CSV table of C-alpha atoms in Angstrom, one decimal:
chain,number,residue,atom,x,y,z
A,1,MET,CA,-9.0,-7.8,0.9
A,2,THR,CA,-10.3,-9.6,3.9
A,3,ALA,CA,-13.6,-8.4,5.3
A,4,GLY,CA,-13.7,-4.9,6.5
A,5,GLY,CA,-11.3,-3.7,4.1
A,6,PRO,CA,-11.7,-0.5,1.5
A,7,ALA,CA,-12.7,-1.6,-1.8
A,8,GLN,CA,-9.7,-2.4,-4.0
A,9,GLY,CA,-9.6,-1.8,-7.8
A,10,THR,CA,-7.2,-2.6,-10.7
A,11,THR,CA,-5.0,-0.4,-12.6
A,12,GLN,CA,-4.1,-0.8,-16.2
A,13,ARG,CA,-1.2,1.2,-17.6
A,14,ALA,CA,0.1,1.3,-21.0
A,15,PHE,CA,4.1,1.3,-21.0
A,16,GLY,CA,4.8,2.4,-24.5
A,17,ARG,CA,6.2,0.6,-27.5
A,18,ILE,CA,9.7,-0.4,-28.7
A,19,SER,CA,11.2,-1.3,-31.9
A,20,GLN,CA,14.1,-3.4,-32.8
A,21,SER,CA,16.0,-0.2,-34.1
A,22,ASP,CA,16.0,1.5,-30.8
A,23,ASP,CA,19.7,0.7,-30.1
A,24,ASP,CA,21.1,2.1,-33.2
A,25,LYS,CA,23.6,4.2,-31.5
A,26,GLY,CA,25.2,1.0,-30.4
A,27,GLY,CA,26.2,-0.1,-33.7
A,28,LEU,CA,26.5,-3.8,-34.6
A,29,ARG,CA,28.7,-4.2,-31.3
A,30,THR,CA,25.2,-4.5,-29.7
A,31,ALA,CA,24.2,-7.4,-32.0
A,32,PHE,CA,27.5,-9.2,-31.7
A,33,ALA,CA,27.1,-9.0,-28.0
A,34,GLY,CA,24.0,-10.8,-28.1
A,35,LEU,CA,25.6,-13.8,-29.5
A,36,THR,CA,24.5,-17.0,-27.4
A,37,THR,CA,26.6,-19.8,-26.4
A,38,ARG,CA,25.8,-21.7,-29.5
A,39,GLY,CA,26.5,-18.6,-31.7
A,40,ARG,CA,29.9,-18.2,-30.0
A,41,SER,CA,30.9,-21.7,-30.3
A,42,PHE,CA,30.1,-21.8,-34.1
A,43,LEU,CA,32.1,-18.6,-34.5
A,44,ALA,CA,35.0,-20.1,-32.7
A,45,ALA,CA,34.8,-23.3,-34.6
A,46,GLY,CA,34.6,-21.6,-37.9
A,47,VAL,CA,37.7,-19.4,-37.1
A,48,ALA,CA,39.6,-22.6,-36.0
A,49,ALA,CA,38.6,-24.5,-39.0
A,50,ALA,CA,39.6,-21.7,-41.3
A,51,ALA,CA,42.9,-21.4,-39.5
A,52,CYS,CA,43.7,-25.1,-39.9
A,53,ALA,CA,42.6,-25.1,-43.6
A,54,TYR,CA,45.0,-22.3,-44.2
A,55,VAL,CA,47.9,-24.1,-42.5
A,56,LEU,CA,47.0,-27.4,-44.2
A,57,GLY,CA,46.1,-26.1,-47.6
A,58,GLN,CA,42.6,-27.7,-47.5
A,59,GLY,CA,40.1,-25.7,-49.6
A,60,ASP,CA,37.1,-27.7,-48.5
A,61,LEU,CA,37.9,-27.2,-44.9
A,62,LEU,CA,38.3,-23.5,-45.6
A,63,ARG,CA,34.7,-23.4,-46.9
A,64,VAL,CA,33.2,-25.3,-43.9
A,65,GLY,CA,35.0,-23.0,-41.5
A,66,LEU,CA,33.7,-19.7,-43.4
A,67,LEU,CA,30.2,-21.3,-43.2
A,68,LEU,CA,30.5,-21.9,-39.5
A,69,ALA,CA,31.9,-18.4,-38.8
A,70,VAL,CA,29.5,-16.4,-41.2
A,71,LEU,CA,26.1,-18.2,-39.8
A,72,PRO,CA,26.2,-16.6,-36.5
A,73,LEU,CA,27.3,-13.1,-37.8
A,74,VAL,CA,24.6,-13.1,-40.4
A,75,SER,CA,22.0,-14.2,-37.9
A,76,ALA,CA,23.0,-11.3,-35.4
A,77,ILE,CA,23.0,-8.9,-38.3
A,78,VAL,CA,19.5,-9.9,-39.7
A,79,LEU,CA,18.1,-10.1,-36.1
A,80,TYR,CA,19.4,-6.5,-35.4
A,81,ARG,CA,18.2,-4.9,-38.6
A,82,THR,CA,14.8,-6.6,-38.2
A,83,ARG,CA,12.1,-3.9,-37.6
A,84,TYR,CA,9.9,-5.2,-34.9
A,85,ARG,CA,7.6,-2.8,-33.3
A,86,VAL,CA,5.7,-4.0,-30.5
A,87,ALA,CA,3.5,-2.1,-27.8
A,88,GLY,CA,2.3,-3.4,-24.4
A,89,SER,CA,0.4,-2.7,-21.1
A,90,ARG,CA,0.3,-4.0,-17.7
A,91,ARG,CA,-2.8,-4.4,-15.3
A,92,LEU,CA,-2.7,-5.3,-11.7
A,93,SER,CA,-5.6,-6.8,-10.1
A,94,PRO,CA,-5.7,-5.4,-7.6
A,95,ALA,CA,-3.0,-2.8,-7.3
A,96,ARG,CA,-3.5,-2.6,-3.5
A,97,VAL,CA,-3.5,-6.0,-1.7
A,98,PRO,CA,-3.1,-7.0,1.9
A,99,ALA,CA,-0.2,-8.7,2.9
A,100,GLY,CA,-0.3,-12.5,2.5
A,101,SER,CA,-2.6,-12.1,-0.4
A,102,GLU,CA,-2.1,-12.5,-4.0
A,103,SER,CA,-2.3,-10.0,-6.8
A,104,ARG,CA,-2.4,-11.1,-10.5
A,105,VAL,CA,-0.5,-9.1,-13.2
A,106,HIS,CA,-1.7,-9.1,-16.6
A,107,LEU,CA,0.6,-8.3,-19.6
A,108,ARG,CA,-0.5,-7.5,-23.0
A,109,MET,CA,1.8,-7.4,-26.1
A,110,ASP,CA,0.5,-5.8,-29.4
A,111,ASN,CA,2.5,-6.3,-32.7
A,112,VAL,CA,2.0,-2.9,-34.3
A,113,SER,CA,4.1,-3.4,-37.3
A,114,ARG,CA,3.2,-4.9,-40.6
A,115,LEU,CA,5.5,-7.8,-40.3
A,116,PRO,CA,4.9,-11.0,-37.9
A,117,THR,CA,7.4,-11.3,-35.1
A,118,GLY,CA,9.6,-14.3,-34.6
A,119,LEU,CA,10.2,-15.9,-31.1
A,120,LEU,CA,9.8,-13.4,-28.4
A,121,MET,CA,10.7,-14.1,-24.9
A,122,LEU,CA,9.1,-11.9,-22.0
A,123,GLN,CA,10.7,-11.0,-18.7
A,124,ASP,CA,9.2,-8.8,-16.0
A,125,ARG,CA,11.4,-7.6,-13.3
A,126,VAL,CA,9.9,-8.0,-9.8
A,127,PRO,CA,11.5,-7.7,-6.4
A,128,TYR,CA,12.6,-11.1,-4.8
A,129,VAL,CA,10.2,-10.9,-1.9
A,130,LEU,CA,7.4,-11.2,-4.5
A,131,GLY,CA,8.7,-14.4,-6.0
A,132,PRO,CA,10.7,-15.5,-9.0
A,133,ARG,CA,10.9,-13.3,-12.1
A,134,PRO,CA,8.2,-14.4,-14.5
A,135,ARG,CA,9.3,-15.6,-17.9
A,136,PHE,CA,7.0,-16.2,-20.9
A,137,VAL,CA,7.8,-17.4,-24.6
A,138,LEU,CA,5.6,-16.1,-27.5
A,139,ASP,CA,6.1,-18.2,-30.7
A,140,ARG,CA,4.9,-15.7,-33.1
A,141,VAL,CA,2.8,-12.8,-33.3
A,142,GLU,CA,1.0,-12.0,-36.7
A,143,ALA,CA,0.9,-8.4,-37.8
A,144,GLY,CA,-1.6,-6.6,-35.7
A,145,GLY,CA,-1.9,-9.4,-33.5
A,146,ARG,CA,-2.1,-9.5,-29.7
A,147,ARG,CA,-0.9,-11.9,-26.8
A,148,GLU,CA,-2.0,-11.7,-23.3
A,149,VAL,CA,-0.2,-13.4,-20.5
A,150,SER,CA,-0.4,-13.1,-16.7
A,151,TYR,CA,1.3,-14.1,-13.5
A,152,ARG,CA,0.9,-14.0,-9.6
A,153,VAL,CA,2.7,-12.0,-7.0
A,154,ARG,CA,2.4,-12.4,-3.3
A,155,SER,CA,4.3,-10.8,-0.5
A,156,ASP,CA,4.0,-11.4,3.4
A,157,LEU,CA,5.8,-8.1,4.0
A,158,ARG,CA,4.1,-4.5,3.9
A,159,GLY,CA,5.5,-2.1,1.4
A,160,ARG,CA,5.5,-0.6,-2.1
A,161,TYR,CA,7.3,-2.8,-4.7
A,162,PRO,CA,8.0,-1.7,-8.3
A,163,LEU,CA,7.1,-4.1,-11.1
A,164,GLY,CA,9.0,-3.7,-14.4
A,165,PRO,CA,10.3,-2.6,-16.6
A,166,LEU,CA,9.3,-5.4,-18.9
A,167,GLN,CA,12.2,-7.0,-20.9
A,168,LEU,CA,11.6,-8.2,-24.4
A,169,ARG,CA,14.1,-10.8,-25.6
A,170,LEU,CA,14.2,-11.7,-29.5
A,171,SER,CA,15.9,-14.6,-30.9
A,172,ASP,CA,16.7,-15.8,-34.5
A,173,PRO,CA,15.5,-19.3,-35.6
A,174,PHE,CA,18.9,-21.0,-35.1
A,175,GLY,CA,19.4,-19.7,-31.6
A,176,MET,CA,22.6,-18.1,-32.5
A,177,CYS,CA,21.8,-14.6,-31.2
A,178,GLU,CA,19.5,-13.0,-28.6
A,179,LEU,CA,18.8,-9.3,-28.2
A,180,THR,CA,17.2,-7.7,-25.2
A,181,ARG,CA,15.0,-4.5,-25.4
A,182,SER,CA,13.5,-3.0,-22.2
A,183,PHE,CA,10.2,-0.9,-21.7
A,184,SER,CA,10.9,2.2,-19.5
A,185,ALA,CA,8.0,2.5,-17.4
A,186,PHE,CA,7.0,0.4,-14.2
A,187,ASP,CA,4.0,0.0,-12.0
A,188,THR,CA,3.8,-0.2,-8.2
A,189,LEU,CA,2.1,-2.7,-6.1
A,190,THR,CA,1.2,-1.6,-2.8
A,191,VAL,CA,1.0,-4.2,0.0
A,192,ILE,CA,-1.0,-2.9,3.0
A,193,PRO,CA,-1.3,-4.7,6.4
A,194,ARG,CA,-3.7,-7.4,7.1
A,195,VAL,CA,-7.1,-6.0,8.2
A,196,GLU,CA,-9.3,-8.1,10.5
A,197,ALA,CA,-12.9,-7.7,10.7
A,198,LEU,CA,-13.8,-6.3,14.4
A,199,PRO,CA,-17.0,-6.8,16.3
A,200,PRO,CA,-19.4,-3.9,16.7
A,201,VAL,CA,-18.8,-2.9,20.3
A,202,ARG,CA,-19.4,0.7,21.6
A,203,LEU,CA,-16.1,1.7,22.8
A,204,SER,CA,-17.0,5.1,23.0
A,205,GLY,CA,-20.1,4.8,25.0
A,206,GLU,CA,-23.0,6.8,23.4
A,207,ALA,CA,-21.1,7.8,20.2
A,208,GLN,CA,-22.3,10.9,18.5
A,209,GLY,CA,-22.6,11.4,14.6
A,210,TYR,CA,-23.2,9.2,12.0
A,211,GLY,CA,-22.0,6.1,14.0
A,212,ASP,CA,-24.0,4.6,16.8
A,213,GLY,CA,-25.7,7.7,17.9
A,214,ARG,CA,-26.7,10.8,16.0
A,215,GLN,CA,-26.5,14.4,17.4
A,216,ARG,CA,-27.4,17.2,15.2
A,217,SER,CA,-25.7,20.4,16.1
A,218,LEU,CA,-27.6,23.4,15.5
A,219,ALA,CA,-26.2,26.4,14.0
A,220,LEU,CA,-25.5,29.6,15.7
A,221,ALA,CA,-29.0,31.0,15.9
A,222,GLY,CA,-31.4,27.9,16.0
A,223,GLU,CA,-32.9,25.4,13.7
A,224,ASP,CA,-33.0,27.8,10.7
A,225,ASP,CA,-29.9,30.2,11.4
A,226,VAL,CA,-30.2,33.3,9.2
A,227,ILE,CA,-26.5,34.1,9.7
A,228,PRO,CA,-25.4,33.9,6.1
A,229,ARG,CA,-22.2,32.4,4.4
A,230,GLY,CA,-20.9,32.5,0.9
A,231,TYR,CA,-22.5,30.4,-1.8
A,232,ARG,CA,-20.8,27.1,-2.5
A,233,HIS,CA,-21.2,25.0,-5.6
A,234,GLY,CA,-23.9,22.5,-4.9
A,235,ASP,CA,-26.0,24.6,-2.4
A,236,ASP,CA,-29.7,24.7,-2.8
A,237,LEU,CA,-30.7,28.0,-4.6
A,238,ARG,CA,-33.9,28.0,-2.3
A,239,ARG,CA,-31.5,28.6,0.5
A,240,VAL,CA,-30.4,32.0,-1.1
A,241,HIS,CA,-30.6,34.9,1.6
A,242,TRP,CA,-31.4,37.9,-0.7
A,243,ARG,CA,-31.1,40.5,1.8
A,244,SER,CA,-27.5,39.5,2.8
A,245,THR,CA,-26.9,39.0,-1.0
A,246,ALA,CA,-27.6,42.6,-1.7
A,247,LYS,CA,-25.7,43.7,1.3
A,248,TYR,CA,-22.5,41.9,0.6
A,249,GLY,CA,-22.8,42.1,-3.2
A,250,GLU,CA,-22.3,38.4,-3.7
A,251,LEU,CA,-24.6,35.5,-3.4
A,252,MET,CA,-25.1,34.5,0.2
A,253,VAL,CA,-27.1,31.4,1.6
A,254,ARG,CA,-28.5,30.7,5.0
A,255,ARG,CA,-26.7,28.2,7.2
A,256,GLU,CA,-28.7,25.3,8.1
A,257,GLU,CA,-28.7,22.5,10.6
A,258,GLN,CA,-25.4,20.7,10.2
A,259,PRO,CA,-24.8,16.9,11.0
A,260,GLN,CA,-21.9,16.2,13.4
A,261,ARG,CA,-19.7,13.4,12.5
A,262,ALA,CA,-18.3,11.3,15.4
A,263,ARG,CA,-14.5,11.5,15.3
A,264,CYS,CA,-11.8,9.0,16.1
A,265,THR,CA,-8.1,9.0,16.1
A,266,VAL,CA,-5.8,6.1,15.9
A,267,LEU,CA,-2.5,6.4,17.4
A,268,LEU,CA,0.4,4.0,16.3
A,269,ASP,CA,3.6,4.1,18.4
A,270,THR,CA,6.4,3.5,16.1
A,271,ARG,CA,9.4,4.2,18.2
A,272,ARG,CA,12.3,1.9,17.5
A,273,ILE,CA,13.1,1.6,21.3
A,274,ALA,CA,9.4,0.6,22.1
A,275,HIS,CA,9.4,-2.7,19.7
A,276,GLN,CA,11.8,-5.4,19.6
A,277,GLY,CA,12.0,-8.1,16.8
A,278,ALA,CA,11.2,-7.9,13.1
A,279,GLY,CA,9.4,-9.9,10.5
A,280,PRO,CA,5.7,-10.7,9.6
A,281,ASP,CA,5.0,-12.0,13.2
A,282,SER,CA,6.6,-9.4,15.2
A,283,ALA,CA,4.9,-7.2,17.7
A,284,PHE,CA,5.4,-4.1,15.6
A,285,GLU,CA,3.5,-5.7,12.6
A,286,TRP,CA,0.9,-6.7,14.9
A,287,ALA,CA,0.4,-3.0,16.0
A,288,VAL,CA,0.4,-1.9,12.2
A,289,SER,CA,-2.2,-4.4,11.5
A,290,GLY,CA,-4.2,-3.5,14.5
A,291,ALA,CA,-4.2,0.2,13.6
A,292,ALA,CA,-5.2,-0.8,10.0
A,293,SER,CA,-8.1,-2.8,11.3
A,294,ALA,CA,-9.2,0.0,13.7
A,295,LEU,CA,-9.2,2.5,11.0
A,296,VAL,CA,-11.2,0.4,8.6
A,297,HIS,CA,-13.7,-0.6,11.4
A,298,MET,CA,-14.4,3.0,12.5
A,299,LEU,CA,-14.8,4.3,8.9
A,300,GLU,CA,-17.3,1.6,8.2
A,301,ARG,CA,-19.3,2.8,11.2
A,302,GLY,CA,-19.4,6.4,9.9
A,303,PHE,CA,-16.5,8.0,12.0
A,304,SER,CA,-14.3,10.5,10.8
A,305,VAL,CA,-10.9,8.9,11.3
A,306,ARG,CA,-7.4,10.2,11.5
A,307,LEU,CA,-4.1,8.2,11.7
A,308,LEU,CA,-1.6,9.8,14.1
A,309,THR,CA,2.0,8.6,14.8
A,310,ASP,CA,4.3,9.2,17.7
A,311,THR,CA,6.2,11.8,15.4
A,312,GLY,CA,3.1,14.0,15.2
A,313,ASN,CA,2.4,13.3,11.7
A,314,SER,CA,-1.3,12.6,10.9
A,315,VAL,CA,-3.1,11.4,7.9
A,316,PRO,CA,-5.3,13.1,6.6
A,317,GLY,CA,-3.3,16.2,7.1
A,318,GLU,CA,-3.8,19.0,9.5
A,319,GLY,CA,-5.0,21.3,6.7
A,320,SER,CA,-8.3,19.6,6.5
A,321,ASP,CA,-8.5,19.4,10.3
A,322,GLY,CA,-7.1,15.8,10.0
A,323,PHE,CA,-10.5,14.1,9.5
A,324,ALA,CA,-12.3,12.9,6.4
A,325,GLY,CA,-15.5,14.5,5.7
A,326,SER,CA,-18.0,13.3,2.9
A,327,THR,CA,-18.3,9.7,2.0
A,328,THR,CA,-16.1,10.3,-1.1
A,329,GLU,CA,-13.4,12.0,1.0
A,330,SER,CA,-13.7,9.1,3.6
A,331,ALA,CA,-12.8,6.6,0.9
A,332,ASP,CA,-9.8,8.8,-0.4
A,333,ALA,CA,-8.6,9.2,3.4
A,334,ALA,CA,-8.9,5.4,4.0
A,335,GLY,CA,-6.8,4.7,0.9
A,336,MET,CA,-4.2,7.5,2.0
A,337,MET,CA,-4.0,6.0,5.6
A,338,MET,CA,-3.7,2.4,4.1
A,339,ASP,CA,-0.8,3.5,1.8
A,340,THR,CA,1.0,5.2,4.8
A,341,LEU,CA,0.7,2.1,6.8
A,342,ALA,CA,2.0,0.0,4.0
A,343,VAL,CA,5.4,1.8,4.2
A,344,VAL,CA,5.4,3.1,7.9
A,345,ASP,CA,8.5,2.1,9.6
A,346,HIS,CA,10.2,2.5,13.0
A,347,SER,CA,11.0,6.2,14.1
A,348,ASP,CA,14.0,7.2,16.0
A,349,GLY,CA,12.1,9.2,18.5
A,350,ALA,CA,12.3,8.6,22.2
A,351,GLY,CA,8.9,9.9,23.3
A,352,LEU,CA,5.2,10.5,22.6
A,353,SER,CA,5.2,14.1,23.5
A,354,ARG,CA,4.9,15.3,19.8
A,355,ALA,CA,1.7,13.2,19.4
A,356,TYR,CA,0.4,14.6,22.8
A,357,ASP,CA,0.9,18.2,21.2
A,358,VAL,CA,-1.4,17.4,18.3
A,359,LEU,CA,-4.0,16.1,20.7
A,360,ARG,CA,-3.9,19.1,22.7
A,361,GLY,CA,-6.7,20.9,20.9
A,362,GLY,CA,-9.3,18.7,22.4
A,363,ALA,CA,-12.6,17.4,21.0
A,364,GLU,CA,-10.9,14.5,19.6
A,365,GLY,CA,-13.6,12.0,20.2
A,366,LEU,CA,-12.6,8.3,20.4
A,367,LEU,CA,-8.8,7.8,20.9
A,368,VAL,CA,-7.6,4.2,20.1
A,369,ALA,CA,-4.0,3.7,20.6
A,370,PHE,CA,-1.5,0.9,19.7
A,371,LEU,CA,1.6,1.3,21.8
A,372,GLY,CA,4.8,-0.2,22.3
A,373,GLU,CA,6.9,-0.8,25.6
A,374,LEU,CA,6.3,2.3,27.8
A,375,ASP,CA,8.7,3.6,30.6
A,376,GLU,CA,7.2,5.7,33.5
A,377,GLU,CA,7.7,9.3,31.8
A,378,GLN,CA,6.0,8.0,28.6
A,379,ALA,CA,3.1,6.4,30.4
A,380,ALA,CA,2.6,9.6,32.1
A,381,VAL,CA,2.4,11.4,28.7
A,382,VAL,CA,-0.1,8.8,27.4
A,383,ALA,CA,-2.2,9.1,30.5
A,384,ARG,CA,-2.4,12.9,30.1
A,385,MET,CA,-3.8,12.3,26.4
A,386,ARG,CA,-7.0,10.8,27.9
A,387,GLN,CA,-7.9,14.4,29.0
A,388,ARG,CA,-8.1,15.6,25.3
A,389,SER,CA,-10.5,12.7,24.1
A,390,GLY,CA,-14.1,11.6,24.8
A,391,ALA,CA,-12.9,7.9,25.3
A,392,ALA,CA,-9.6,6.3,25.1
A,393,VAL,CA,-8.6,2.7,24.6
A,394,ALA,CA,-5.0,1.5,24.7
A,395,PHE,CA,-3.5,-1.9,23.3
A,396,VAL,CA,0.0,-2.1,25.0
A,397,LEU,CA,2.5,-4.6,23.8
A,398,ASP,CA,5.0,-6.2,26.2
A,399,ASN,CA,8.3,-6.9,24.2
A,400,GLY,CA,9.5,-9.5,26.7
A,401,ALA,CA,6.3,-11.5,26.3
A,402,TRP,CA,6.5,-11.3,22.6
A,403,ALA,CA,10.3,-12.3,22.5
A,404,HIS,CA,9.9,-15.2,25.1
A,405,GLY,CA,6.2,-16.4,24.4
A,406,ALA,CA,5.3,-15.5,28.0
A,407,GLN,CA,1.6,-16.0,28.8
A,408,ALA,CA,1.4,-13.4,31.6
A,409,PRO,CA,2.2,-9.6,31.6
A,410,SER,CA,5.1,-8.4,33.4
A,411,ALA,CA,4.9,-6.5,36.8
A,412,GLN,CA,6.3,-3.5,35.0
A,413,LEU,CA,3.4,-3.7,32.4
A,414,GLU,CA,0.8,-4.1,35.1
A,415,GLU,CA,2.1,-0.9,36.7
A,416,ARG,CA,1.7,0.9,33.4
A,417,LEU,CA,-1.8,-0.4,32.9
A,418,ARG,CA,-2.7,0.4,36.3
A,419,LEU,CA,-1.7,4.2,35.7
A,420,LEU,CA,-3.5,4.2,32.4
A,421,ARG,CA,-6.7,3.0,33.8
A,422,GLU,CA,-6.6,5.4,36.8
A,423,ALA,CA,-6.4,8.1,34.1
A,424,GLY,CA,-9.4,6.9,32.4
A,425,TRP,CA,-8.0,4.6,29.7
A,426,THR,CA,-9.6,1.4,28.9
A,427,ALA,CA,-6.1,-0.5,28.7
A,428,LEU,CA,-5.2,-3.9,27.8
A,429,ALA,CA,-1.9,-5.7,27.4
A,430,VAL,CA,-1.5,-7.6,24.2
A,431,PRO,CA,-0.2,-11.3,24.5
A,432,PRO,CA,1.6,-13.0,21.5
A,433,GLY,CA,-0.8,-14.8,19.3
A,434,LEU,CA,-4.2,-13.4,20.6
A,435,PRO,CA,-6.1,-11.9,17.7
A,436,LEU,CA,-7.3,-8.2,17.8
A,437,PRO,CA,-11.1,-9.1,17.6
A,438,GLU,CA,-10.8,-10.9,21.0
A,439,LEU,CA,-9.2,-7.9,22.5
A,440,TRP,CA,-11.6,-5.7,21.1
A,441,LYS,CA,-14.3,-7.5,22.8
A,442,GLN,CA,-12.2,-7.6,26.1
A,443,ALA,CA,-11.8,-3.8,25.8
A,444,ASP,CA,-15.5,-3.2,25.8
A,445,ARG,CA,-16.1,-5.7,28.6
A,446,GLN,CA,-13.6,-3.7,30.5
A,447,ARG,CA,-15.0,-0.4,29.8
A,448,THR,CA,-18.5,-1.6,31.0
A,449,GLY,CA,-17.2,-3.5,34.0
A,450,VAL,CA,-18.8,-6.8,32.8
A,451,MET,CA,-15.4,-8.6,32.9
A,452,GLY,CA,-15.0,-10.3,36.4
A,453,ARG,CA,-12.1,-11.8,38.2
A,454,SER,CA,-12.7,-15.3,37.0
A,455,GLU,CA,-12.9,-14.3,33.4
A,456,ALA,CA,-9.7,-12.4,33.7
A,457,GLN,CA,-8.1,-15.4,35.2
A,458,ALA,CA,-9.5,-17.7,32.4
A,459,THR,CA,-7.7,-15.4,29.7
A,460,GLY,CA,-4.3,-15.7,31.4
A,461,GLY,CA,-4.8,-12.4,33.2
A,462,TRP,CA,-4.5,-10.3,30.0
A,463,SER,CA,-7.6,-7.9,30.8
């Protein structure tokens, strides 16, 4: 993954074993259906030769015809009755990869029978967006032997892509018959949005928590609050409050000074009517990649981060207040949010009111929004969101500019940006082709009032 992304690992999964007798229910028709073009040609030639020998009364020709006809049939029966037992596993390295990057798939085949195998051909099923189907030929695997092969997959599109099941094709030495066996299990490759490393600016001013600033919120009664709470696994036994323990009949501990973690909510506008175009270079994909970059950046700076969409859905869920807590939970939350962004698609909603309702609780900390095209009504809704956050930054995409490659914002977009700025937002228009790190710096300069008129003109008016 690019700099700034969460750690990616590998997954290894055994997908069972198969034997050559797995399809006994199909009878010999399964074997005869596996005759190759060569085998069918031999069979047809043998039948024709035998028919001619019967008509002409030629005994030698009859023997030749029988030989030609019997050879593919015997090969099919022998191949069908051969008891090959093989086991295999698949390993993805990594199992979660950014769009445009490669992942390597490792396959391992083990011969668990007491007999060596013949010619084995492996084929793994992969979606067409990941590339062609990989095929491998294993000449001979000795009893108890192992073979390992690998191939690479790559996708420019986000998503979750199934890999497998693996197909094992067996062939006789004469090439008369081929039989295919399939493993039942498959794995999933998750292609997440591209993540760009963002500069460490202070968009939220004097941030509080584990990030740029630190504010320790005292408990209810001072530095050493004697108001007890129930004992939790891992609490220091030296903090046990024995008087409360005797009173309540259960182990109680004193509340201590608790660190307050700075919060950040990343809002992603997925409305279909707000975005035009499709493909890796579309405005919507830029917004998804921007949201992923902001999430990773804020997590690395120690913020508790939540991903929120226009539908009102948030990751992590509302049951945990929507925020990651400890370091382990933050890593899990990062994975959950990246998996969500890997499959996020356009919504059919027409407004952002559901997202506003989620934010109405207040104390949301920093709000970073990636918005599509806004009409007057939705711009007013976004403006009201500012009242529910400590600081707010909005990146607004102009569909007209992205569709026609315009280098200046439309008058309508300028009006929407003015409305947001008057409400307290740090609002920027997103031109096509401008990387997010540069916009991130511009947002900080706009917030601090450093950007002047001449600099705004130098950037084409995108400020």
